[in-house]
Amino acid sequence: MDSKYEGYSQLFKALSDPNRLMIVDMLSCGELCACVILERFRITQPTLSHHMKNLCGCGLVTARKEGKWMFYSLNEDTVNDLKMFLKAVTTMKEDCICYDMEYKGGCCK
Amino acid sequence: MDSKYEGYSQLFKALSDPNRLMIVDMLSCGELCACVILERFRITQPTLSHHMKNLCGCGLVTARKEGKWMFYSLNEDTVNDLKMFLKAVTTMKEDCICYDMEYKGGCCK
DNA sequence: ATCATAGATAGATGATTATCTATATGATGT
DNA sequence: ACATCATATAGATAATCATCTATCTATGAT
């Protein structure tokens, strides 16, 4: 298994929770304090903390501490990597993995 | 919770497994028979069937039966919807969800 | 120093999921 | 009709995950 699939699947997993997906949307215009994010959800503070740890852990979100507050923002580099990867794996391309498979057999040949 | 997050989170969940992600990549140049896909993985046939059911169920992949073979291909419409959604939730936009939150309070104000 | 507040961590729990083996279904060829 | 092959389904299991309550840490205010 190519490790790039392992890596990017982690990013998609981070986006596979509706709460985290909405958090990403909320961060798309700039950084927000954890307390502001929390107000918009029906989840407890530890659950939000868990989700933010997930989003930061995979690199999608960056955390900044200011006093007793935590401010979160999107990591544009990771976001762009993900967009390019999604485009790559869904678009015909010259170095496509499918070329390796031609004439490899398969029952339907 | 806006149901669009629920819906698209299902698509991201489908891509959150490295095997399924690689399957999508394999399908990016055109349709493939299940047997050809199976050869590239160290998983059993029922496990592949489970993954294909997942990919088809969320709309990312379309199945076509021909005799005793199943051919799978990417559903470009769903793929494009997903790309546009990912762009939308990670880009500053006029109707951003974050505007609803201004002056809504939060401990850090 | 003490207290209040914001957020993180620990630990438990129920739900979901990826995988397997065994079996069923459905199509093709003899 | 029967055997074979490709795929799907059923059921079991171990792992992962979202969530909660309880508690800890760190910061700022009195």
Coordinates of C-alpha atoms (C1' of nucleotides) in Angstrom, one line a residue:
Chain A
M1 CA 0.0 0.0 0.0
D2 CA 1.4 3.3 -1.1
S3 CA 1.9 5.4 2.0
K4 CA 0.4 8.5 0.3
Y5 CA -3.0 6.8 0.5
E6 CA -2.4 6.2 4.2
G7 CA -1.5 9.8 4.8
Y8 CA -4.3 11.5 2.8
S9 CA -6.9 9.0 4.1
Q10 CA -6.1 10.6 7.5
L11 CA -7.1 14.0 6.2
F12 CA -10.3 12.7 4.7
K13 CA -11.0 10.9 8.0
A14 CA -10.7 14.2 9.8
L15 CA -13.4 15.6 7.4
S16 CA -15.6 12.6 7.7
D17 CA -17.2 13.9 10.9
P18 CA -20.0 16.4 10.3
N19 CA -19.0 18.5 13.4
R20 CA -15.4 18.7 12.2
L21 CA -16.5 19.5 8.7
M22 CA -18.6 22.4 10.0
I23 CA -15.6 23.6 12.1
V24 CA -13.5 23.7 9.0
D25 CA -16.2 25.8 7.3
M26 CA -16.3 28.1 10.3
L27 CA -12.5 28.6 10.1
S28 CA -12.5 29.4 6.4
C29 CA -12.7 33.1 6.9
G30 CA -10.0 33.3 9.6
E31 CA -9.1 32.1 13.0
L32 CA -11.6 31.6 15.8
C33 CA -11.4 31.1 19.5
A34 CA -12.4 27.7 20.8
C35 CA -15.1 29.2 22.9
V36 CA -16.8 30.7 19.9
I37 CA -16.8 27.4 18.1
L38 CA -18.1 25.6 21.1
E39 CA -21.2 27.9 21.2
R40 CA -22.3 26.7 17.8
F41 CA -22.4 23.0 18.8
R42 CA -24.4 20.7 21.0
I43 CA -21.3 19.0 22.2
T44 CA -19.3 19.3 25.4
Q45 CA -16.1 21.1 25.8
P46 CA -14.0 18.0 26.0
T47 CA -15.6 16.6 22.9
L48 CA -14.7 19.8 21.0
S49 CA -11.2 19.6 22.4
H50 CA -11.0 16.1 21.0
H51 CA -12.1 17.2 17.6
M52 CA -9.6 20.1 17.5
K53 CA -6.8 17.8 18.5
N54 CA -7.8 15.6 15.6
L55 CA -7.9 18.5 13.1
C56 CA -4.5 19.8 14.4
G57 CA -3.0 16.4 14.5
C58 CA -3.5 15.7 10.8
G59 CA -2.3 19.2 9.9
L60 CA -5.5 20.7 8.6
V61 CA -5.7 23.2 11.5
T62 CA -3.2 25.3 13.4
A63 CA -3.5 26.2 17.0
R64 CA -2.3 29.4 18.6
K65 CA -2.5 30.0 22.3
E66 CA -3.2 33.6 23.6
G67 CA -3.5 33.8 27.3
K68 CA -6.0 31.3 28.4
W69 CA -7.6 31.1 25.0
M70 CA -6.9 28.9 22.1
F71 CA -7.3 30.3 18.6
Y72 CA -7.6 27.9 15.6
S73 CA -7.1 28.6 11.9
L74 CA -6.9 26.5 8.8
N75 CA -3.5 25.4 7.6
E76 CA -3.7 26.5 4.0
D77 CA -0.7 24.4 2.9
T78 CA -2.3 21.2 4.0
V79 CA -5.7 22.3 2.6
N80 CA -4.1 22.9 -0.8
D81 CA -2.2 19.6 -0.7
L82 CA -5.5 17.9 0.0
K83 CA -7.3 19.7 -2.9
M84 CA -4.5 18.8 -5.3
F85 CA -4.5 15.2 -4.1
L86 CA -8.3 14.9 -4.5
K87 CA -8.0 16.3 -8.0
A88 CA -5.2 13.9 -8.9
V89 CA -6.9 10.7 -7.7
T90 CA -10.1 11.6 -9.6
T91 CA -8.6 12.8 -12.8
M92 CA -7.1 11.0 -15.7
K93 CA -3.3 11.5 -15.6
E94 CA -0.2 10.3 -17.4
D95 CA 1.4 8.5 -14.5
C96 CA -1.9 6.9 -13.5
I97 CA -1.7 3.9 -11.3
C98 CA -4.1 2.1 -13.7
Y99 CA -1.4 1.8 -16.3
D100 CA 0.4 -0.7 -14.1
M101 CA -2.6 -2.9 -14.2
E102 CA -3.0 -3.3 -18.0
Y103 CA -2.6 -6.9 -19.2
K104 CA -2.1 -8.0 -15.6
G105 CA -4.9 -10.5 -16.1
G106 CA -8.1 -10.5 -14.2
C107 CA -10.9 -12.9 -14.8
C108 CA -12.7 -10.7 -17.2
K109 CA -10.0 -10.6 -19.8
Chain B
M1 CA -26.5 20.7 12.2
D2 CA -26.8 21.6 8.6
S3 CA -27.5 18.5 6.7
K4 CA -25.0 19.3 3.9
Y5 CA -22.3 18.6 6.4
E6 CA -23.9 15.2 7.2
G7 CA -24.1 14.4 3.5
Y8 CA -20.6 15.4 2.5
S9 CA -19.1 13.9 5.6
Q10 CA -20.3 10.6 4.2
L11 CA -18.3 11.1 1.0
F12 CA -15.2 12.0 3.0
K13 CA -15.7 8.9 5.1
A14 CA -15.7 6.9 2.0
L15 CA -12.3 8.3 1.1
S16 CA -11.0 7.9 4.7
D17 CA -9.9 4.3 4.1
P18 CA -6.6 3.9 2.3
N19 CA -7.9 0.9 0.3
R20 CA -10.9 2.8 -1.0
L21 CA -8.8 5.9 -1.7
M22 CA -6.5 3.7 -3.9
I23 CA -9.5 2.2 -5.6
V24 CA -10.7 5.7 -6.5
D25 CA -7.3 6.4 -8.0
M26 CA -7.4 3.2 -10.0
L27 CA -10.8 4.2 -11.4
S28 CA -9.7 7.7 -12.4
C29 CA -8.8 6.6 -16.0
G30 CA -11.9 4.6 -16.6
E31 CA -14.0 1.7 -15.5
L32 CA -12.4 -1.5 -14.1
C33 CA -13.7 -5.0 -13.4
A34 CA -13.8 -6.0 -9.7
C35 CA -11.5 -8.8 -10.4
V36 CA -8.8 -6.5 -11.7
I37 CA -9.1 -4.3 -8.6
L38 CA -9.0 -7.2 -6.3
E39 CA -5.6 -8.4 -7.7
R40 CA -4.0 -5.2 -6.4
F41 CA -5.0 -5.7 -2.8
R42 CA -4.2 -8.0 0.0
I43 CA -7.9 -8.2 1.0
T44 CA -10.4 -10.9 0.5
Q45 CA -13.2 -10.7 -2.2
P46 CA -15.9 -10.1 0.4
T47 CA -13.9 -7.2 1.8
L48 CA -13.6 -5.6 -1.6
S49 CA -17.3 -6.1 -2.2
H50 CA -17.9 -4.3 1.1
H51 CA -15.7 -1.4 0.0
M52 CA -17.4 -1.2 -3.4
K53 CA -20.8 -1.2 -1.8
N54 CA -19.6 1.8 0.4
L55 CA -18.2 3.7 -2.6
C56 CA -21.4 3.1 -4.7
G57 CA -23.7 3.8 -1.7
C58 CA -22.4 7.3 -1.2
G59 CA -22.5 8.0 -5.0
L60 CA -18.8 8.3 -5.7
V61 CA -18.7 5.2 -7.8
T62 CA -21.2 3.7 -10.3
A63 CA -21.5 -0.1 -10.9
R64 CA -22.4 -1.8 -14.2
K65 CA -23.1 -5.5 -14.4
E66 CA -21.9 -7.3 -17.5
G67 CA -22.5 -11.0 -17.5
K68 CA -21.0 -12.3 -14.3
W69 CA -18.6 -9.4 -14.0
M70 CA -19.1 -6.1 -12.2
F71 CA -17.5 -3.0 -13.7
Y72 CA -17.0 0.1 -11.6
S73 CA -16.3 3.7 -12.6
L74 CA -16.2 7.0 -10.9
N75 CA -19.3 9.1 -10.8
E76 CA -18.0 12.4 -12.1
D77 CA -21.0 14.4 -10.9
T78 CA -20.5 13.4 -7.3
V79 CA -16.7 13.8 -7.6
N80 CA -17.2 17.3 -8.9
D81 CA -19.7 18.2 -6.2
L82 CA -17.2 17.0 -3.6
K83 CA -14.4 19.1 -5.1
M84 CA -16.6 22.2 -5.1
F85 CA -17.7 21.5 -1.6
L86 CA -14.2 21.1 -0.3
K87 CA -13.2 24.3 -2.0
A88 CA -16.2 26.1 -0.5
V89 CA -15.6 25.1 3.0
T90 CA -11.9 26.0 2.9
T91 CA -12.2 29.3 1.1
M92 CA -13.3 32.7 2.3
K93 CA -16.7 33.4 0.9
E94 CA -19.5 36.0 1.1
D95 CA -22.1 33.8 2.6
C96 CA -19.7 32.3 5.0
I97 CA -21.1 30.6 8.1
C98 CA -18.7 32.6 10.2
Y99 CA -20.6 35.8 9.6
D100 CA -23.5 34.5 11.7
M101 CA -21.1 34.2 14.6
E102 CA -19.9 37.8 14.9
Y103 CA -20.8 39.5 18.1
K104 CA -22.4 36.3 19.3
G105 CA -20.3 36.4 22.4
G106 CA -17.7 33.9 23.3
C107 CA -15.5 34.1 26.4
C108 CA -12.7 35.8 24.5
K109 CA -14.6 38.9 23.5
Chain C
dA1 C1' -2.5 33.1 48.1
dT2 C1' -6.9 32.1 46.5
dC3 C1' -10.4 31.7 43.2
dA4 C1' -12.5 31.6 38.6
dT5 C1' -12.1 30.5 33.9
dA6 C1' -10.5 28.1 29.4
dG7 C1' -8.9 24.3 27.7
dA8 C1' -6.7 19.6 27.9
dT9 C1' -6.4 14.9 29.6
dA10 C1' -8.0 10.4 31.6
dG11 C1' -11.0 6.8 31.5
dA12 C1' -15.5 4.7 30.4
dT13 C1' -19.1 3.4 27.0
dG14 C1' -21.8 2.5 23.1
dA15 C1' -21.7 2.8 18.0
dT16 C1' -19.4 2.1 13.8
dT17 C1' -16.2 -0.2 10.9
dA18 C1' -12.7 -3.2 8.4
dT19 C1' -11.9 -7.6 8.1
dC20 C1' -12.5 -12.5 8.0
dT21 C1' -14.9 -17.3 7.0
dA22 C1' -18.8 -19.5 5.3
dT23 C1' -22.6 -19.5 2.3
dA24 C1' -25.9 -17.7 -1.1
dT25 C1' -26.9 -15.8 -5.7
dG26 C1' -26.6 -15.5 -10.4
dA27 C1' -24.4 -16.1 -14.9
dT28 C1' -21.8 -19.2 -18.2
dG29 C1' -20.3 -23.4 -20.2
dT30 C1' -20.5 -28.5 -20.8
Chain D
dA1 C1' -29.1 -30.6 -15.3
dC2 C1' -24.9 -29.7 -13.4
dA3 C1' -20.4 -27.7 -12.4
dT4 C1' -17.8 -23.5 -12.3
dC5 C1' -16.8 -18.9 -11.7
dA6 C1' -17.6 -13.9 -10.1
dT7 C1' -19.8 -11.4 -6.8
dA8 C1' -22.9 -10.5 -2.9
dT9 C1' -24.6 -11.4 1.7
dA10 C1' -24.6 -13.1 6.6
dG11 C1' -22.6 -13.3 10.8
dA12 C1' -18.6 -12.9 13.9
dT13 C1' -14.8 -10.2 15.8
dA14 C1' -11.4 -6.9 17.0
dA15 C1' -10.3 -2.1 16.4
dT16 C1' -11.5 2.6 16.0
dC17 C1' -14.1 6.4 17.3
dA18 C1' -17.5 10.1 19.1
dT19 C1' -19.2 11.2 23.2
dC20 C1' -19.7 11.7 28.0
dT21 C1' -18.2 12.8 33.2
dA22 C1' -14.6 13.8 36.2
dT23 C1' -10.4 15.9 36.9
dC24 C1' -6.1 18.3 35.8
dT25 C1' -3.3 22.4 34.1
dA26 C1' -2.5 26.9 33.1
dT27 C1' -3.7 31.6 33.0
dG28 C1' -5.6 35.9 34.9
dA29 C1' -8.1 38.5 38.5
dT30 C1' -9.0 39.8 43.3

